[in-house]
Amino acid sequence: MLTPERLRATLPVNGLGEPLYFFSTIGSTNDYARELADQGAPQGTLVVTDEQTAGRGRGANRWETPASSALAFSVILRPKRLMPERASSMTALGALGVAEAIEGLGSRAEIKWPNDVLMSGKKVAGVLAEIAWEGNQPAYVVIGVGVNVRPKSVPMREEISFPATCIELRLGRVIDRHRLLIDILLKLADWYHNMESSTFMDTWEAHLAYRGHMVAVEDPSGDIRGRLKGLSSNGRLCLEGDDKVMFEVGPESSKLRPIDKLAR
Ligand code: BTN
């Protein structure tokens, strides 16, 4: 059971989860966390809700969370420095935390760059990292995480542009949402303290879905196609064109999708 009492007895973990704001229902945990951060809330502040009625995803996406079915939470971070060109690493931090926590349950999870977590090729979680800049340094970062845990949390087919599933359907057993939230926070905190390390980039890259496959991404200038090779040092996606020339796409591109089944 996910209750404020149980969470308060376990938190903070590695500096995350205190203070805790727990809601049975709220519009968006990211919106609430941003208000708190604007008022000076410290690093580690955690906003958790059981039900989310106006959750936001990347771009214009919505993210609804039916009661007692999922995880929807936001954590406030105040990194001392973050280069604007490395901003997407904050999204990766959330995605890696989720992917590794799922792997702790015994199943492979992958990151569909930049912000989705997949199990067996279907989306189980999304991350919305929002950064408030003061000049070229961050005043704060809010990392919002939504995880489909129970079947009720899987959106209807017509509501989504990419196939979705949930952890319980993939694993065939009941998952303790409290334990999963703690595990995600633990992983997230570990990586947060090691974001400058090459291991962070290597682990992020090792979790990328579709490596070696042909993919397409939507870009303001149109569809871009190439073979997914890995990440640049700033977390941009490295693709190889038909002419074998490497090029990069950044987080301004969206909706990555595979367009073949054969890896090379
Ligand atoms: C995406 O897949 O586009 C990202 C979805 C992020 C959803 C989470 S749920 C908790 C937090 N609050 C929000 O309003 N959004 C994020």
mmCIF file of C-alpha atoms and ligand atoms in Angstrom:
data_model
loop_
_atom_site.group_PDB
_atom_site.id
_atom_site.type_symbol
_atom_site.label_atom_id
_atom_site.label_comp_id
_atom_site.label_asym_id
_atom_site.label_seq_id
_atom_site.Cartn_x
_atom_site.Cartn_y
_atom_site.Cartn_z
ATOM 1 C CA MET A 1 0.000 0.000 0.000
ATOM 2 C CA LEU A 2 1.163 3.484 -0.844
ATOM 3 C CA THR A 3 0.359 5.603 2.201
ATOM 4 C CA PRO A 4 1.896 8.804 3.579
ATOM 5 C CA GLU A 5 2.503 7.043 6.925
ATOM 6 C CA ARG A 6 4.489 4.238 5.356
ATOM 7 C CA LEU A 7 6.431 6.650 3.155
ATOM 8 C CA ARG A 8 7.233 8.950 6.086
ATOM 9 C CA ALA A 9 8.573 5.946 8.013
ATOM 10 C CA THR A 10 10.961 5.095 5.137
ATOM 11 C CA LEU A 11 11.980 8.505 3.788
ATOM 12 C CA PRO A 12 14.292 10.206 3.171
ATOM 13 C CA VAL A 13 16.491 7.887 1.133
ATOM 14 C CA ASN A 14 19.911 9.228 0.126
ATOM 15 C CA GLY A 15 18.666 12.766 0.673
ATOM 16 C CA LEU A 16 15.445 12.443 -1.344
ATOM 17 C CA GLY A 17 11.899 12.404 0.056
ATOM 18 C CA GLU A 18 11.956 15.074 2.745
ATOM 19 C CA PRO A 19 9.783 17.045 3.057
ATOM 20 C CA LEU A 20 7.043 14.817 1.652
ATOM 21 C CA TYR A 21 3.765 16.149 0.238
ATOM 22 C CA PHE A 22 1.276 13.325 -0.255
ATOM 23 C CA PHE A 23 -2.086 13.747 -2.021
ATOM 24 C CA SER A 24 -4.891 11.283 -2.607
ATOM 25 C CA THR A 25 -5.685 13.329 -5.720
ATOM 26 C CA ILE A 26 -4.058 16.324 -7.423
ATOM 27 C CA GLY A 27 -3.927 17.929 -10.865
ATOM 28 C CA SER A 28 -0.216 17.551 -11.536
ATOM 29 C CA THR A 29 2.610 16.744 -9.120
ATOM 30 C CA ASN A 30 5.021 18.637 -11.402
ATOM 31 C CA ASP A 31 2.912 21.796 -11.198
ATOM 32 C CA TYR A 32 2.745 21.515 -7.405
ATOM 33 C CA ALA A 33 6.483 20.809 -7.096
ATOM 34 C CA ARG A 34 7.304 23.811 -9.282
ATOM 35 C CA GLU A 35 5.200 26.064 -7.048
ATOM 36 C CA LEU A 36 7.034 24.700 -4.010
ATOM 37 C CA ALA A 37 10.412 25.149 -5.683
ATOM 38 C CA ASP A 38 9.553 28.737 -6.667
ATOM 39 C CA GLN A 39 8.827 29.350 -2.960
ATOM 40 C CA GLY A 40 12.255 27.960 -2.019
ATOM 41 C CA ALA A 41 11.511 24.296 -1.193
ATOM 42 C CA PRO A 42 14.778 22.410 -0.614
ATOM 43 C CA GLN A 43 16.427 19.746 -2.709
ATOM 44 C CA GLY A 44 14.864 16.369 -1.986
ATOM 45 C CA THR A 45 11.286 17.668 -1.651
ATOM 46 C CA LEU A 46 8.949 14.943 -2.898
ATOM 47 C CA VAL A 47 5.379 15.310 -4.139
ATOM 48 C CA VAL A 48 3.462 12.024 -4.451
ATOM 49 C CA THR A 49 -0.120 11.458 -5.465
ATOM 50 C CA ASP A 50 -2.341 8.406 -5.647
ATOM 51 C CA GLU A 51 -4.504 9.880 -8.423
ATOM 52 C CA GLN A 52 -3.476 12.559 -10.929
ATOM 53 C CA THR A 53 -6.156 14.308 -12.949
ATOM 54 C CA ALA A 54 -4.248 16.825 -15.098
ATOM 55 C CA GLY A 55 -0.791 15.285 -15.386
ATOM 56 C CA ARG A 56 1.452 16.604 -18.114
ATOM 57 C CA GLY A 57 3.794 14.728 -20.394
ATOM 58 C CA ARG A 58 6.382 15.837 -22.890
ATOM 59 C CA GLY A 59 5.166 18.323 -25.502
ATOM 60 C CA ALA A 60 1.397 18.523 -25.440
ATOM 61 C CA ASN A 61 0.955 15.012 -23.999
ATOM 62 C CA ARG A 62 -1.395 14.426 -21.088
ATOM 63 C CA TRP A 63 -0.680 11.893 -18.362
ATOM 64 C CA GLU A 64 -3.672 10.729 -16.353
ATOM 65 C CA THR A 65 -3.156 8.501 -13.320
ATOM 66 C CA PRO A 66 -6.218 6.572 -12.096
ATOM 67 C CA ALA A 67 -6.364 6.038 -8.314
ATOM 68 C CA SER A 68 -4.467 3.113 -6.730
ATOM 69 C CA SER A 69 -2.961 1.975 -10.011
ATOM 70 C CA ALA A 70 0.332 3.681 -10.672
ATOM 71 C CA LEU A 71 3.140 5.866 -9.417
ATOM 72 C CA ALA A 72 2.992 9.600 -10.064
ATOM 73 C CA PHE A 73 5.524 11.730 -8.272
ATOM 74 C CA SER A 74 7.889 14.676 -8.638
ATOM 75 C CA VAL A 75 11.139 15.388 -6.874
ATOM 76 C CA ILE A 76 12.907 18.743 -6.568
ATOM 77 C CA LEU A 77 16.651 18.849 -7.222
ATOM 78 C CA ARG A 78 18.967 21.830 -6.960
ATOM 79 C CA PRO A 79 22.129 20.836 -8.855
ATOM 80 C CA LYS A 80 25.012 23.228 -8.224
ATOM 81 C CA ARG A 81 25.808 23.303 -11.890
ATOM 82 C CA LEU A 82 24.350 21.960 -15.075
ATOM 83 C CA MET A 83 25.395 22.983 -18.552
ATOM 84 C CA PRO A 84 22.326 23.904 -20.635
ATOM 85 C CA GLU A 85 23.573 21.557 -23.367
ATOM 86 C CA ARG A 86 23.495 18.690 -20.844
ATOM 87 C CA ALA A 87 19.927 19.416 -19.714
ATOM 88 C CA SER A 88 18.619 16.146 -21.151
ATOM 89 C CA SER A 89 20.744 14.258 -18.608
ATOM 90 C CA MET A 90 18.137 15.260 -15.980
ATOM 91 C CA THR A 91 15.502 13.381 -17.978
ATOM 92 C CA ALA A 92 17.892 10.452 -18.266
ATOM 93 C CA LEU A 93 18.379 10.503 -14.506
ATOM 94 C CA GLY A 94 14.670 9.832 -13.972
ATOM 95 C CA ALA A 95 14.480 7.266 -16.759
ATOM 96 C CA LEU A 96 17.543 5.392 -15.519
ATOM 97 C CA GLY A 97 16.167 5.367 -11.971
ATOM 98 C CA VAL A 98 12.950 3.777 -13.191
ATOM 99 C CA ALA A 99 14.664 1.336 -15.573
ATOM 100 C CA GLU A 100 17.074 0.064 -12.937
ATOM 101 C CA ALA A 101 14.349 -0.232 -10.288
ATOM 102 C CA ILE A 102 12.309 -2.337 -12.724
ATOM 103 C CA GLU A 103 15.370 -4.464 -13.445
ATOM 104 C CA GLY A 104 15.608 -5.052 -9.698
ATOM 105 C CA LEU A 105 12.231 -6.770 -10.053
ATOM 106 C CA GLY A 106 13.806 -9.226 -12.480
ATOM 107 C CA SER A 107 13.025 -7.936 -15.967
ATOM 108 C CA ARG A 108 14.935 -5.915 -18.545
ATOM 109 C CA ALA A 109 13.829 -2.315 -19.051
ATOM 110 C CA GLU A 110 15.001 0.044 -21.782
ATOM 111 C CA ILE A 111 15.000 3.783 -22.341
ATOM 112 C CA LYS A 112 13.290 5.027 -25.454
ATOM 113 C CA TRP A 113 15.231 8.242 -25.818
ATOM 114 C CA PRO A 114 14.743 10.738 -24.405
ATOM 115 C CA ASN A 115 12.158 10.085 -21.692
ATOM 116 C CA ASP A 116 10.238 6.814 -21.969
ATOM 117 C CA VAL A 117 10.874 3.511 -20.222
ATOM 118 C CA LEU A 118 9.923 0.338 -22.073
ATOM 119 C CA MET A 119 9.358 -3.265 -21.088
ATOM 120 C CA SER A 120 9.185 -5.725 -23.993
ATOM 121 C CA GLY A 121 9.022 -2.798 -26.394
ATOM 122 C CA LYS A 122 6.009 -1.156 -24.754
ATOM 123 C CA LYS A 123 5.913 1.989 -22.662
ATOM 124 C CA VAL A 124 5.600 1.520 -18.882
ATOM 125 C CA ALA A 125 6.842 4.891 -17.674
ATOM 126 C CA GLY A 126 7.489 8.477 -18.726
ATOM 127 C CA VAL A 127 9.655 11.238 -17.289
ATOM 128 C CA LEU A 128 9.060 14.974 -17.460
ATOM 129 C CA ALA A 129 12.103 16.926 -16.239
ATOM 130 C CA GLU A 130 11.498 20.657 -15.999
ATOM 131 C CA ILE A 131 14.332 23.101 -15.351
ATOM 132 C CA ALA A 132 14.024 26.693 -14.103
ATOM 133 C CA TRP A 133 17.071 28.563 -15.382
ATOM 134 C CA GLU A 134 18.723 31.559 -13.786
ATOM 135 C CA GLY A 135 20.989 32.681 -16.580
ATOM 136 C CA ASN A 136 22.783 29.550 -17.692
ATOM 137 C CA GLN A 137 22.598 27.803 -14.304
ATOM 138 C CA PRO A 138 19.585 25.949 -12.922
ATOM 139 C CA ALA A 139 17.620 27.459 -10.008
ATOM 140 C CA TYR A 140 15.983 24.049 -9.665
ATOM 141 C CA VAL A 141 14.986 20.933 -11.539
ATOM 142 C CA VAL A 142 11.686 19.094 -11.078
ATOM 143 C CA ILE A 143 11.814 15.484 -12.177
ATOM 144 C CA GLY A 144 8.313 14.097 -12.669
ATOM 145 C CA VAL A 145 7.863 10.368 -13.033
ATOM 146 C CA GLY A 146 4.787 8.397 -14.031
ATOM 147 C CA VAL A 147 4.891 4.589 -13.909
ATOM 148 C CA ASN A 148 2.105 2.248 -15.052
ATOM 149 C CA VAL A 149 1.996 -0.398 -12.329
ATOM 150 C CA ARG A 150 -1.478 -2.017 -12.474
ATOM 151 C CA PRO A 151 -3.536 -2.777 -15.611
ATOM 152 C CA LYS A 152 -5.943 0.061 -14.748
ATOM 153 C CA SER A 153 -3.130 2.551 -15.367
ATOM 154 C CA VAL A 154 -2.575 1.543 -19.008
ATOM 155 C CA PRO A 155 -4.139 4.196 -21.252
ATOM 156 C CA MET A 156 -6.668 3.206 -23.907
ATOM 157 C CA ARG A 157 -5.163 2.529 -27.330
ATOM 158 C CA GLU A 158 -6.852 5.501 -28.974
ATOM 159 C CA GLU A 159 -5.373 7.896 -26.366
ATOM 160 C CA ILE A 160 -1.737 7.127 -27.139
ATOM 161 C CA SER A 161 0.677 7.197 -30.047
ATOM 162 C CA PHE A 162 2.968 4.384 -28.807
ATOM 163 C CA PRO A 163 1.947 0.960 -27.389
ATOM 164 C CA ALA A 164 1.728 0.917 -23.590
ATOM 165 C CA THR A 165 1.724 -1.728 -20.879
ATOM 166 C CA CYS A 166 2.224 -1.945 -17.121
ATOM 167 C CA ILE A 167 4.699 -3.659 -14.824
ATOM 168 C CA GLU A 168 2.225 -6.131 -13.341
ATOM 169 C CA LEU A 169 1.149 -7.369 -16.790
ATOM 170 C CA ARG A 170 4.766 -7.828 -17.844
ATOM 171 C CA LEU A 171 5.833 -9.594 -14.646
ATOM 172 C CA GLY A 172 2.616 -11.505 -13.951
ATOM 173 C CA ARG A 173 2.567 -10.629 -10.294
ATOM 174 C CA VAL A 174 1.411 -7.945 -7.883
ATOM 175 C CA ILE A 175 3.904 -5.129 -7.275
ATOM 176 C CA ASP A 176 4.222 -3.132 -4.052
ATOM 177 C CA ARG A 177 4.031 0.510 -5.221
ATOM 178 C CA HIS A 178 5.660 1.737 -2.001
ATOM 179 C CA ARG A 179 8.712 -0.512 -2.482
ATOM 180 C CA LEU A 180 8.964 0.452 -6.158
ATOM 181 C CA LEU A 181 8.874 4.174 -5.355
ATOM 182 C CA ILE A 182 11.628 3.750 -2.756
ATOM 183 C CA ASP A 183 13.742 1.723 -5.196
ATOM 184 C CA ILE A 184 13.366 4.378 -7.902
ATOM 185 C CA LEU A 185 14.372 7.131 -5.461
ATOM 186 C CA LEU A 186 17.395 5.120 -4.321
ATOM 187 C CA LYS A 187 18.597 4.627 -7.903
ATOM 188 C CA LEU A 188 17.832 8.216 -8.820
ATOM 189 C CA ALA A 189 19.784 9.527 -5.824
ATOM 190 C CA ASP A 190 22.752 7.247 -6.586
ATOM 191 C CA TRP A 191 22.982 8.497 -10.158
ATOM 192 C CA TYR A 192 22.371 12.110 -9.150
ATOM 193 C CA HIS A 193 25.577 11.981 -7.115
ATOM 194 C CA ASN A 194 27.429 10.345 -10.022
ATOM 195 C CA MET A 195 26.120 12.235 -13.006
ATOM 196 C CA GLU A 196 29.543 13.574 -13.919
ATOM 197 C CA SER A 197 30.992 10.067 -14.174
ATOM 198 C CA SER A 198 31.507 8.250 -17.455
ATOM 199 C CA THR A 199 29.596 5.338 -15.898
ATOM 200 C CA PHE A 200 26.444 7.456 -15.967
ATOM 201 C CA MET A 201 26.707 8.012 -19.733
ATOM 202 C CA ASP A 202 27.722 4.394 -20.318
ATOM 203 C CA THR A 203 24.802 3.024 -18.298
ATOM 204 C CA TRP A 204 22.361 5.415 -19.966
ATOM 205 C CA GLU A 205 23.644 4.344 -23.380
ATOM 206 C CA ALA A 206 23.554 0.654 -22.432
ATOM 207 C CA HIS A 207 19.840 1.044 -21.657
ATOM 208 C CA LEU A 208 18.932 2.701 -24.968
ATOM 209 C CA ALA A 209 16.222 0.896 -26.913
ATOM 210 C CA TYR A 210 16.782 0.193 -30.662
ATOM 211 C CA ARG A 211 20.583 0.404 -30.678
ATOM 212 C CA GLY A 212 21.735 -0.774 -34.092
ATOM 213 C CA HIS A 213 18.220 -0.420 -35.521
ATOM 214 C CA MET A 214 16.772 1.982 -38.043
ATOM 215 C CA VAL A 215 14.660 4.603 -36.309
ATOM 216 C CA ALA A 216 12.717 7.722 -37.182
ATOM 217 C CA VAL A 217 12.329 10.843 -35.073
ATOM 218 C CA GLU A 218 9.982 13.723 -35.618
ATOM 219 C CA ASP A 219 11.860 16.974 -35.955
ATOM 220 C CA PRO A 220 10.552 20.513 -36.515
ATOM 221 C CA SER A 221 12.029 20.218 -40.037
ATOM 222 C CA GLY A 222 10.355 16.834 -40.772
ATOM 223 C CA ASP A 223 10.967 13.121 -40.177
ATOM 224 C CA ILE A 224 14.631 12.183 -39.650
ATOM 225 C CA ARG A 225 15.747 8.608 -40.273
ATOM 226 C CA GLY A 226 18.939 6.785 -39.417
ATOM 227 C CA ARG A 227 20.517 3.849 -37.648
ATOM 228 C CA LEU A 228 20.700 4.434 -33.898
ATOM 229 C CA LYS A 229 24.318 4.190 -32.800
ATOM 230 C CA GLY A 230 24.359 5.654 -29.299
ATOM 231 C CA LEU A 231 24.712 8.918 -27.396
ATOM 232 C CA SER A 232 26.966 11.933 -27.797
ATOM 233 C CA SER A 233 28.792 13.270 -24.717
ATOM 234 C CA ASN A 234 25.874 15.700 -24.196
ATOM 235 C CA GLY A 235 23.227 12.995 -24.379
ATOM 236 C CA ARG A 236 22.151 13.727 -27.936
ATOM 237 C CA LEU A 237 21.194 10.771 -30.073
ATOM 238 C CA CYS A 238 23.817 9.645 -32.609
ATOM 239 C CA LEU A 239 22.366 8.301 -35.839
ATOM 240 C CA GLU A 240 24.048 7.009 -38.974
ATOM 241 C CA GLY A 241 22.513 8.037 -42.269
ATOM 242 C CA ASP A 242 22.205 5.879 -45.408
ATOM 243 C CA ASP A 243 25.424 7.554 -46.622
ATOM 244 C CA LYS A 244 27.176 6.193 -43.451
ATOM 245 C CA VAL A 245 27.668 9.758 -42.189
ATOM 246 C CA MET A 246 26.970 10.177 -38.471
ATOM 247 C CA PHE A 247 24.702 12.965 -37.269
ATOM 248 C CA GLU A 248 23.063 13.956 -33.991
ATOM 249 C CA VAL A 249 19.537 14.812 -32.949
ATOM 250 C CA GLY A 250 18.686 16.633 -29.733
ATOM 251 C CA PRO A 251 15.721 16.670 -27.378
ATOM 252 C CA GLU A 252 13.906 19.188 -29.610
ATOM 253 C CA SER A 253 13.157 16.131 -31.761
ATOM 254 C CA SER A 254 10.477 13.786 -30.538
ATOM 255 C CA LYS A 255 8.513 10.602 -31.004
ATOM 256 C CA LEU A 256 11.371 8.219 -31.662
ATOM 257 C CA ARG A 257 10.102 5.037 -33.262
ATOM 258 C CA PRO A 258 11.710 1.930 -34.739
ATOM 259 C CA ILE A 259 11.302 1.405 -38.483
ATOM 260 C CA ASP A 260 12.953 -2.000 -38.877
ATOM 261 C CA LYS A 261 13.463 -5.181 -36.921
ATOM 262 C CA LEU A 262 17.033 -5.982 -37.940
ATOM 263 C CA ALA A 263 19.910 -4.684 -35.856
ATOM 264 C CA ARG A 264 23.304 -4.117 -37.452
HETATM 265 C C1 BTN B 1 5.786 11.582 -20.955
HETATM 266 O O1 BTN B 1 5.741 10.363 -21.156
HETATM 267 O O2 BTN B 1 5.551 12.403 -21.851
HETATM 268 C C2 BTN B 1 6.151 12.046 -19.567
HETATM 269 C C3 BTN B 1 5.085 11.737 -18.575
HETATM 270 C C4 BTN B 1 5.419 12.255 -17.190
HETATM 271 C C5 BTN B 1 4.252 12.075 -16.251
HETATM 272 C C6 BTN B 1 4.615 12.386 -14.823
HETATM 273 S S1 BTN B 1 3.401 11.790 -13.681
HETATM 274 C C7 BTN B 1 4.102 12.710 -12.392
HETATM 275 C C8 BTN B 1 4.567 14.026 -12.978
HETATM 276 N N1 BTN B 1 3.504 15.024 -12.941
HETATM 277 C C9 BTN B 1 3.128 15.404 -14.164
HETATM 278 O O3 BTN B 1 2.242 16.246 -14.424
HETATM 279 N N2 BTN B 1 3.829 14.725 -15.083
HETATM 280 C C10 BTN B 1 4.813 13.852 -14.482
#
